[in-house]
Each structure stands twice: as C-alpha cells, then as structure tokens.
PDB file of C-alpha atoms in Angstrom:
ATOM      1  CA  MET A   1      83.671  -9.355  17.829  1.00 65.00           C
ATOM      2  CA  SER A   2      83.573  -9.302  14.036  1.00 50.00           C
ATOM      3  CA  GLY A   3      84.173 -11.983  11.559  1.00 48.00           C
ATOM      4  CA  THR A   4      83.777 -15.030  13.855  1.00 48.00           C
ATOM      5  CA  SER A   5      80.503 -16.209  12.179  1.00 44.00           C
ATOM      6  CA  ASP A   6      82.165 -15.803   8.677  1.00 47.00           C
ATOM      7  CA  LEU A   7      83.289 -19.179   8.499  1.00 43.00           C
ATOM      8  CA  ALA A   8      82.950 -19.787   4.867  1.00 40.00           C
ATOM      9  CA  THR A   9      85.292 -16.706   3.917  1.00 44.00           C
ATOM     10  CA  THR A  10      87.828 -17.879   6.595  1.00 44.00           C
ATOM     11  CA  GLN A  11      88.205 -21.277   5.355  1.00 44.00           C
ATOM     12  CA  SER A  12      88.725 -19.960   1.582  1.00 43.00           C
ATOM     13  CA  ALA A  13      91.662 -17.526   3.055  1.00 44.00           C
ATOM     14  CA  THR A  14      93.490 -20.059   5.431  1.00 49.00           C
ATOM     15  CA  PRO A  15      96.130 -22.013   4.344  1.00 49.00           C
ATOM     16  CA  GLN A  16      96.362 -26.344   3.960  1.00 51.00           C
ATOM     17  CA  SER A  17      96.839 -26.197   7.678  1.00 53.00           C
ATOM     18  CA  SER A  18      93.861 -24.715   8.608  1.00 51.00           C
ATOM     19  CA  ASN A  19      91.861 -26.988   6.427  1.00 51.00           C
ATOM     20  CA  PHE A  20      93.527 -30.046   8.442  1.00 51.00           C
ATOM     21  CA  THR A  21      92.834 -28.320  12.010  1.00 50.00           C
ATOM     22  CA  LEU A  22      88.921 -28.138  10.996  1.00 52.00           C
ATOM     23  CA  LEU A  23      88.646 -31.614   9.198  1.00 50.00           C
ATOM     24  CA  SER A  24      90.061 -32.497  12.673  1.00 55.00           C
ATOM     25  CA  ILE A  25      87.920 -31.252  14.650  1.00 51.00           C
ATOM     26  CA  LEU A  26      84.707 -31.451  12.565  1.00 51.00           C
ATOM     27  CA  SER A  27      85.606 -35.017  12.714  1.00 51.00           C
ATOM     28  CA  LYS A  28      84.418 -35.413  16.512  1.00 58.00           C
ATOM     29  CA  ASP A  29      80.934 -35.024  18.212  1.00 64.00           C
ATOM     30  CA  ASN A  30      80.681 -31.414  18.280  1.00 77.00           C
ATOM     31  CA  LEU A  31      80.743 -29.852  22.127  1.00 78.00           C
ATOM     32  CA  THR A  32      77.009 -30.506  23.942  1.00 74.00           C
ATOM     33  CA  ASP A  33      77.124 -30.330  27.756  1.00 66.00           C
ATOM     34  CA  PRO A  34      77.968 -34.208  28.547  1.00 67.00           C
ATOM     35  CA  ASN A  35      80.956 -34.163  26.294  1.00 76.00           C
ATOM     36  CA  TYR A  36      82.730 -31.135  26.982  1.00 79.00           C
ATOM     37  CA  MET A  37      85.725 -32.413  28.612  1.00 75.00           C
ATOM     38  CA  GLU A  38      86.604 -34.385  25.682  1.00 77.00           C
ATOM     39  CA  TRP A  39      85.519 -31.871  23.109  1.00 82.00           C
ATOM     40  CA  MET A  40      88.145 -29.496  25.051  1.00 83.00           C
ATOM     41  CA  ARG A  41      90.632 -31.567  24.778  1.00 80.00           C
ATOM     42  CA  TYR A  42      90.166 -32.117  20.611  1.00 82.00           C
ATOM     43  CA  LEU A  43      89.859 -28.217  20.791  1.00 85.00           C
ATOM     44  CA  LYS A  44      93.462 -27.738  22.653  1.00 86.00           C
ATOM     45  CA  MET A  45      95.085 -30.619  20.717  1.00 84.00           C
ATOM     46  CA  THR A  46      94.517 -29.344  17.302  1.00 84.00           C
ATOM     47  CA  LEU A  47      95.080 -25.392  18.121  1.00 87.00           C
ATOM     48  CA  ARG A  48      98.656 -26.667  19.621  1.00 86.00           C
ATOM     49  CA  TYR A  49      98.635 -28.487  16.371  1.00 84.00           C
ATOM     50  CA  GLU A  50      98.266 -25.052  14.055  1.00 85.00           C
ATOM     51  CA  ASN A  51     100.367 -22.859  16.546  1.00 89.00           C
ATOM     52  CA  LYS A  52      97.156 -20.958  17.746  1.00 90.00           C
ATOM     53  CA  LYS A  53      97.118 -22.354  21.883  1.00 91.00           C
ATOM     54  CA  TYR A  54      98.033 -19.454  23.346  1.00 94.00           C
ATOM     55  CA  VAL A  55      95.019 -17.570  22.498  1.00 94.00           C
ATOM     56  CA  LEU A  56      93.000 -19.733  24.479  1.00 93.00           C
ATOM     57  CA  GLU A  57      95.189 -18.932  27.669  1.00 91.00           C
ATOM     58  CA  LYS A  58      95.732 -15.223  27.073  1.00 93.00           C
ATOM     59  CA  PRO A  59      93.394 -12.541  26.186  1.00 94.00           C
ATOM     60  CA  LEU A  60      93.519  -9.865  23.395  1.00 93.00           C
ATOM     61  CA  VAL A  61      94.163  -6.273  25.142  1.00 92.00           C
ATOM     62  CA  GLU A  62      93.306  -3.821  22.703  1.00 92.00           C
ATOM     63  CA  ILE A  63      96.393  -0.892  22.071  1.00 92.00           C
ATOM     64  CA  ASP A  64      96.076   2.687  20.969  1.00 92.00           C
ATOM     65  CA  LYS A  65      97.781   2.057  17.593  1.00 89.00           C
ATOM     66  CA  SER A  66      98.774   6.156  17.371  1.00 91.00           C
ATOM     67  CA  ILE A  67     101.255   5.515  20.082  1.00 94.00           C
ATOM     68  CA  ALA A  68     102.419   1.905  19.672  1.00 91.00           C
ATOM     69  CA  THR A  69     105.525   0.662  18.330  1.00 93.00           C
ATOM     70  CA  LEU A  70     105.645  -1.287  14.708  1.00 94.00           C
ATOM     71  CA  GLU A  71     106.495  -4.534  17.042  1.00 94.00           C
ATOM     72  CA  GLU A  72     103.362  -4.369  19.209  1.00 94.00           C
ATOM     73  CA  ILE A  73     100.855  -3.141  16.479  1.00 94.00           C
ATOM     74  CA  ALA A  74     102.636  -6.761  14.565  1.00 95.00           C
ATOM     75  CA  ALA A  75     102.019  -8.380  17.675  1.00 94.00           C
ATOM     76  CA  TYR A  76      98.243  -7.366  18.114  1.00 95.00           C
ATOM     77  CA  ASN A  77      97.153  -8.001  14.711  1.00 95.00           C
ATOM     78  CA  LYS A  78      98.598 -11.441  14.478  1.00 95.00           C
ATOM     79  CA  HIS A  79      96.820 -11.858  18.095  1.00 96.00           C
ATOM     80  CA  SER A  80      93.409 -11.041  16.472  1.00 94.00           C
ATOM     81  CA  ASP A  81      93.884 -12.547  13.014  1.00 95.00           C
ATOM     82  CA  ASP A  82      94.561 -16.206  14.968  1.00 94.00           C
ATOM     83  CA  ALA A  83      91.997 -15.336  17.555  1.00 94.00           C
ATOM     84  CA  ILE A  84      89.384 -14.954  14.840  1.00 93.00           C
ATOM     85  CA  LYS A  85      90.315 -17.937  13.315  1.00 90.00           C
ATOM     86  CA  ALA A  86      90.349 -20.148  16.054  1.00 91.00           C
ATOM     87  CA  SER A  87      86.694 -18.483  17.185  1.00 91.00           C
ATOM     88  CA  CYS A  88      85.684 -19.555  13.935  1.00 87.00           C
ATOM     89  CA  ILE A  89      86.856 -23.216  14.311  1.00 85.00           C
ATOM     90  CA  ILE A  90      85.832 -23.102  17.940  1.00 87.00           C
ATOM     91  CA  VAL A  91      81.711 -21.704  17.070  1.00 89.00           C
ATOM     92  CA  ALA A  92      81.870 -24.403  14.172  1.00 85.00           C
ATOM     93  CA  THR A  93      82.669 -27.779  16.397  1.00 85.00           C
ATOM     94  CA  MET A  94      79.389 -26.690  18.482  1.00 86.00           C
ATOM     95  CA  MET A  95      75.830 -27.972  18.617  1.00 85.00           C
ATOM     96  CA  LEU A  96      73.159 -24.725  16.783  1.00 85.00           C
ATOM     97  CA  GLU A  97      71.817 -23.692  20.621  1.00 85.00           C
ATOM     98  CA  ILE A  98      75.560 -23.373  21.700  1.00 87.00           C
ATOM     99  CA  GLN A  99      76.897 -21.419  18.772  1.00 87.00           C
ATOM    100  CA  LYS A 100      74.058 -18.779  18.660  1.00 87.00           C
ATOM    101  CA  LEU A 101      75.918 -18.052  22.494  1.00 89.00           C
ATOM    102  CA  TYR A 102      79.125 -17.548  21.649  1.00 91.00           C
ATOM    103  CA  GLU A 103      79.411 -15.901  18.049  1.00 87.00           C
ATOM    104  CA  ASP A 104      80.430 -12.772  19.313  1.00 89.00           C
ATOM    105  CA  TYR A 105      83.210 -14.193  22.061  1.00 93.00           C
ATOM    106  CA  TRP A 106      86.561 -13.884  21.220  1.00 93.00           C
ATOM    107  CA  PRO A 107      88.299 -17.031  22.386  1.00 93.00           C
ATOM    108  CA  TYR A 108      89.828 -16.622  25.920  1.00 93.00           C
ATOM    109  CA  GLU A 109      86.752 -14.995  27.122  1.00 93.00           C
ATOM    110  CA  MET A 110      84.770 -18.101  25.441  1.00 92.00           C
ATOM    111  CA  CYS A 111      86.683 -20.735  27.077  1.00 89.00           C
ATOM    112  CA  LEU A 112      86.462 -18.723  30.326  1.00 89.00           C
ATOM    113  CA  ASP A 113      82.688 -18.721  30.461  1.00 89.00           C
ATOM    114  CA  LEU A 114      82.989 -22.389  28.760  1.00 87.00           C
ATOM    115  CA  ALA A 115      84.528 -23.598  31.875  1.00 83.00           C
ATOM    116  CA  ARG A 116      81.912 -22.008  34.223  1.00 82.00           C
ATOM    117  CA  LYS A 117      78.837 -23.567  32.391  1.00 82.00           C
ATOM    118  CA  PHE A 118      80.213 -27.303  31.700  1.00 78.00           C
ATOM    119  CA  HIS A 119      83.537 -28.271  33.804  1.00 70.00           C
ATOM    120  CA  LYS A 120      81.927 -28.128  37.046  1.00 71.00           C
ATOM    121  CA  LYS A 121      78.954 -30.760  35.882  1.00 73.00           C
ATOM    122  CA  ALA A 122      81.619 -32.636  34.273  1.00 71.00           C
ATOM    123  CA  ARG A 123      83.701 -33.366  37.334  1.00 75.00           C
ATOM    124  CA  GLU A 124      80.068 -33.832  39.382  1.00 78.00           C
ATOM    125  CA  GLU A 125      79.925 -36.586  36.998  1.00 79.00           C
ATOM    126  CA  PHE A 126      83.125 -37.347  37.308  1.00 80.00           C
ATOM    127  CA  TYR A 127      82.917 -37.853  41.040  1.00 82.00           C
ATOM    128  CA  GLU A 128      79.306 -39.805  40.189  1.00 86.00           C
ATOM    129  CA  VAL A 129      80.912 -42.055  37.920  1.00 86.00           C
ATOM    130  CA  VAL A 130      84.144 -42.891  40.159  1.00 86.00           C
ATOM    131  CA  LYS A 131      81.275 -43.486  43.060  1.00 89.00           C
ATOM    132  CA  SER A 132      79.534 -45.781  41.365  1.00 89.00           C
ATOM    133  CA  ILE A 133      82.670 -47.934  40.026  1.00 89.00           C
ATOM    134  CA  MET A 134      84.247 -48.539  42.996  1.00 89.00           C
ATOM    135  CA  ALA A 135      80.732 -49.627  44.534  1.00 90.00           C
ATOM    136  CA  CYS A 136      80.217 -51.893  41.664  1.00 91.00           C
ATOM    137  CA  ASN A 137      80.977 -55.610  42.967  1.00 92.00           C
ATOM    138  CA  LEU A 138      79.498 -58.939  41.850  1.00 91.00           C
ATOM    139  CA  LYS A 139      77.481 -60.373  44.423  1.00 88.00           C
ATOM    140  CA  GLU A 140      76.987 -63.695  45.343  1.00 82.00           C
ATOM    141  CA  GLY A 141      74.942 -65.553  42.633  1.00 81.00           C
ATOM    142  CA  GLU A 142      75.133 -62.416  39.840  1.00 86.00           C
ATOM    143  CA  TYR A 143      76.541 -63.394  36.634  1.00 89.00           C
ATOM    144  CA  VAL A 144      80.124 -62.515  36.088  1.00 90.00           C
ATOM    145  CA  CYS A 145      79.043 -61.146  32.205  1.00 88.00           C
ATOM    146  CA  ALA A 146      76.887 -59.097  33.056  1.00 89.00           C
ATOM    147  CA  HIS A 147      79.105 -57.533  35.773  1.00 91.00           C
ATOM    148  CA  VAL A 148      82.276 -57.319  33.598  1.00 90.00           C
ATOM    149  CA  ARG A 149      80.404 -55.210  31.213  1.00 89.00           C
ATOM    150  CA  ARG A 150      79.105 -52.787  34.197  1.00 90.00           C
ATOM    151  CA  LYS A 151      81.991 -52.089  35.103  1.00 89.00           C
ATOM    152  CA  GLN A 152      83.155 -51.585  31.164  1.00 86.00           C
ATOM    153  CA  ARG A 153      80.063 -49.179  30.848  1.00 87.00           C
ATOM    154  CA  TYR A 154      81.644 -47.548  33.778  1.00 87.00           C
ATOM    155  CA  VAL A 155      85.611 -47.095  32.185  1.00 85.00           C
ATOM    156  CA  GLU A 156      83.871 -45.592  28.770  1.00 83.00           C
ATOM    157  CA  ARG A 157      82.024 -42.988  30.387  1.00 80.00           C
ATOM    158  CA  LEU A 158      85.604 -42.158  32.349  1.00 80.00           C
ATOM    159  CA  GLU A 159      87.516 -42.028  28.884  1.00 76.00           C
ATOM    160  CA  LYS A 160      84.630 -39.892  27.728  1.00 71.00           C
ATOM    161  CA  LEU A 161      85.232 -37.370  30.599  1.00 69.00           C
ATOM    162  CA  ASN A 162      89.046 -37.094  29.754  1.00 64.00           C
ATOM    163  CA  VAL A 163      90.022 -39.567  32.110  1.00 71.00           C
ATOM    164  CA  SER A 164      93.065 -42.093  30.879  1.00 70.00           C
ATOM    165  CA  PHE A 165      92.501 -45.656  31.516  1.00 70.00           C
ATOM    166  CA  ASP A 166      95.037 -48.347  30.884  1.00 75.00           C
ATOM    167  CA  GLN A 167      93.638 -52.113  30.128  1.00 80.00           C
ATOM    168  CA  GLU A 168      95.426 -53.299  33.479  1.00 84.00           C
ATOM    169  CA  LEU A 169      94.195 -50.947  35.632  1.00 85.00           C
ATOM    170  CA  ALA A 170      90.454 -51.881  34.410  1.00 85.00           C
ATOM    171  CA  ILE A 171      91.544 -55.443  34.582  1.00 88.00           C
ATOM    172  CA  ASP A 172      92.515 -54.845  38.256  1.00 89.00           C
ATOM    173  CA  MET A 173      89.401 -53.025  39.009  1.00 89.00           C
ATOM    174  CA  VAL A 174      87.231 -55.861  37.508  1.00 90.00           C
ATOM    175  CA  LEU A 175      89.596 -58.465  39.409  1.00 91.00           C
ATOM    176  CA  ASN A 176      89.023 -56.724  42.830  1.00 91.00           C
ATOM    177  CA  SER A 177      85.452 -56.876  42.455  1.00 93.00           C
ATOM    178  CA  LEU A 178      84.771 -60.585  42.685  1.00 93.00           C
ATOM    179  CA  THR A 179      83.080 -62.395  45.082  1.00 90.00           C
ATOM    180  CA  PRO A 180      85.893 -64.554  47.213  1.00 90.00           C
ATOM    181  CA  SER A 181      84.488 -67.385  45.025  1.00 87.00           C
ATOM    182  CA  TYR A 182      86.801 -66.525  42.716  1.00 89.00           C
ATOM    183  CA  ASP A 183      89.794 -65.748  44.460  1.00 89.00           C
ATOM    184  CA  HIS A 184      91.785 -68.784  43.809  1.00 87.00           C
ATOM    185  CA  PHE A 185      91.386 -67.965  40.075  1.00 88.00           C
ATOM    186  CA  ILE A 186      92.811 -64.021  40.958  1.00 89.00           C
ATOM    187  CA  LEU A 187      95.464 -65.900  42.535  1.00 88.00           C
ATOM    188  CA  THR A 188      96.504 -68.339  39.987  1.00 86.00           C
ATOM    189  CA  TYR A 189      95.749 -65.196  37.261  1.00 86.00           C
ATOM    190  CA  HIS A 190      98.272 -63.053  39.130  1.00 85.00           C
ATOM    191  CA  LEU A 191     101.426 -66.205  39.423  1.00 85.00           C
ATOM    192  CA  ASN A 192     100.553 -67.005  35.841  1.00 81.00           C
ATOM    193  CA  ASN A 193     101.797 -63.532  34.984  1.00 67.00           C
ATOM    194  CA  THR A 194     100.673 -63.228  31.688  1.00 71.00           C
ATOM    195  CA  GLU A 195      99.435 -60.363  29.809  1.00 76.00           C
ATOM    196  CA  THR A 196      95.378 -60.570  28.814  1.00 81.00           C
ATOM    197  CA  THR A 197      93.142 -58.267  27.812  1.00 82.00           C
ATOM    198  CA  PHE A 198      89.734 -56.960  28.528  1.00 80.00           C
ATOM    199  CA  PRO A 199      87.887 -59.276  26.226  1.00 84.00           C
ATOM    200  CA  GLU A 200      90.525 -62.210  27.137  1.00 86.00           C
ATOM    201  CA  LEU A 201      89.883 -61.715  30.684  1.00 86.00           C
ATOM    202  CA  HIS A 202      85.874 -61.689  30.520  1.00 86.00           C
ATOM    203  CA  ASN A 203      85.919 -64.477  28.460  1.00 88.00           C
ATOM    204  CA  LEU A 204      88.032 -66.251  31.077  1.00 88.00           C
ATOM    205  CA  LEU A 205      85.676 -65.290  33.977  1.00 90.00           C
ATOM    206  CA  GLN A 206      82.601 -66.884  31.612  1.00 88.00           C
ATOM    207  CA  THR A 207      84.053 -70.130  31.551  1.00 89.00           C
ATOM    208  CA  VAL A 208      85.256 -69.952  35.615  1.00 88.00           C
ATOM    209  CA  GLU A 209      81.457 -69.260  36.344  1.00 87.00           C
ATOM    210  CA  SER A 210      80.565 -72.096  34.119  1.00 86.00           C
ATOM    211  CA  VAL A 211      82.672 -74.517  35.846  1.00 85.00           C
ATOM    212  CA  MET A 212      82.082 -73.268  38.735  1.00 82.00           C
ATOM    213  CA  LYS A 213      78.015 -73.845  38.628  1.00 79.00           C
ATOM    214  CA  ARG A 214      78.554 -77.201  37.081  1.00 79.00           C
ATOM    215  CA  ASN A 215      80.419 -78.410  39.245  1.00 71.00           C
ATOM    216  CA  GLN A 216      79.580 -76.520  42.386  1.00 65.00           C
ATOM    217  CA  VAL A 217      83.266 -76.256  43.584  1.00 54.00           C
ATOM    218  CA  PRO A 218      84.237 -72.896  43.565  1.00 48.00           C
ATOM    219  CA  PHE A 219      88.068 -73.270  44.295  1.00 44.00           C
ATOM    220  CA  ALA A 220      89.588 -76.594  42.915  1.00 43.00           C
ATOM    221  CA  THR A 221      88.392 -75.934  39.187  1.00 44.00           C
ATOM    222  CA  THR A 222      89.076 -72.014  38.070  1.00 44.00           C
ATOM    223  CA  ALA A 223      92.894 -73.103  37.715  1.00 46.00           C
ATOM    224  CA  ILE A 224      91.791 -75.385  34.839  1.00 46.00           C
ATOM    225  CA  VAL A 225      90.977 -72.464  33.113  1.00 48.00           C
ATOM    226  CA  LEU A 226      93.769 -70.377  33.300  1.00 47.00           C
ATOM    227  CA  ALA A 227      95.551 -73.394  31.307  1.00 46.00           C
ATOM    228  CA  ILE A 228      93.302 -72.235  28.953  1.00 44.00           C
ATOM    229  CA  GLY A 229      94.264 -68.745  29.170  1.00 48.00           C
ATOM    230  CA  SER A 230      97.804 -69.373  29.274  1.00 45.00           C
TER     231      SER A 230
END
C-alpha cells in the first residue's frame, strides 16, 4: 500500500477536522504492548468522530474500473482515500519499533494482525489482575492504608485495560476485603447511606484503624468515625 508512511503530505492536504484527529490521538500514549486495549479505544473513538471507523471493520476490495459503475468507482476511491488517511494516523501513534511492521498495511488488515498479537496478551493480563484483586484481602495486623493503596493500583491497572470501574464498585471491593474487625464499621457505613469518595473512604479507614489500635476495642469505637464522615 502506498502513502501510509507519507504522514506530512497527508496532514497538509487534509482539512482542519483531520488536525483534530491527529491531536486527539497523539496526545495519548503511543501504542506499546501493555496499552493495546486503551490505545484501540482512543483510535476507534477518533476515527468514529471523523466518520472513518468503517475502514477498521471493512476490507478494501479491489475493483476492475474498466467494468465498474461510476458509483462503485466513487465508493472505492472514497474507501481508499479514507483508508490511507486512517493508516497514517494509526502508524503515527505507534512506537517506532511497531511502526516498521505496519507501514504498508491497510487499516483492516492492520487491526486483525494487532488483535492477534496484542489482544490475547491483554486478555490474559486482565484475568491475572482480576484474580489478584479478588484474592487481595486485608490480614489481621496489616496496615489498612497499604491495603487500600494496593487495591487502588489493581483498579488503575484494570482501567488501563479498558475496564470501566465506577467509584461505588471500587469502594465495595475494598469493604468486602476487610477483616472481621471492621464489620461494625461496614454495617454503620451502609446504614448511614452517605456518598463517599475513594479518598474519603481511605481517610475514614485510617481513622478507624488508629482508634482501634489506640483503644484495642475494634467494634465499639468505629461508629465515632462514621459520625466524623457524615
């Protein structure tokens, strides 16, 4: 395929909307092995804005222009033009080592090959992170601050794999991972029915831990902290 590596020429020939496309993607991280899922999401979003997402899903089929109708020729020319522009954008957002592999690919074939190479790895990483976050439970005597931060790192890794996590789900996962010493805190937390951000929950748990360690009375003192939080 010709034209995919000539990014500068394509940029100067495209309208202002294409400048938006390049800026919106190039402001994100270039494609590397670990960020394939996130990179693909940004790519599809941007090409959808430019009405060119179809080139990722539909192969460009060569036609015999000597016998094709004017409508078929016009459709082929548009698909070819959109595919070249999309290829320039895609290749421009890859690391140099990956760029060299795909300079002469059409977008459809490029996406198939990228999925074969990277999607399986991303899916395997997703499974490992989910397994780790489910097994990550607070142990008696362990500092709750370190535990919450560890949970948060798992959530951030899942978000990089294009997994959406709302705040309530993240909070529920943290609460579910606490030791029985925090049962009264969890009960009072739900009874209060107050909206709490992840950092606020982190601060509440630190205060609960401090009170419990100071008084050595794990159940009776936690309600005091909820009063502070509410």
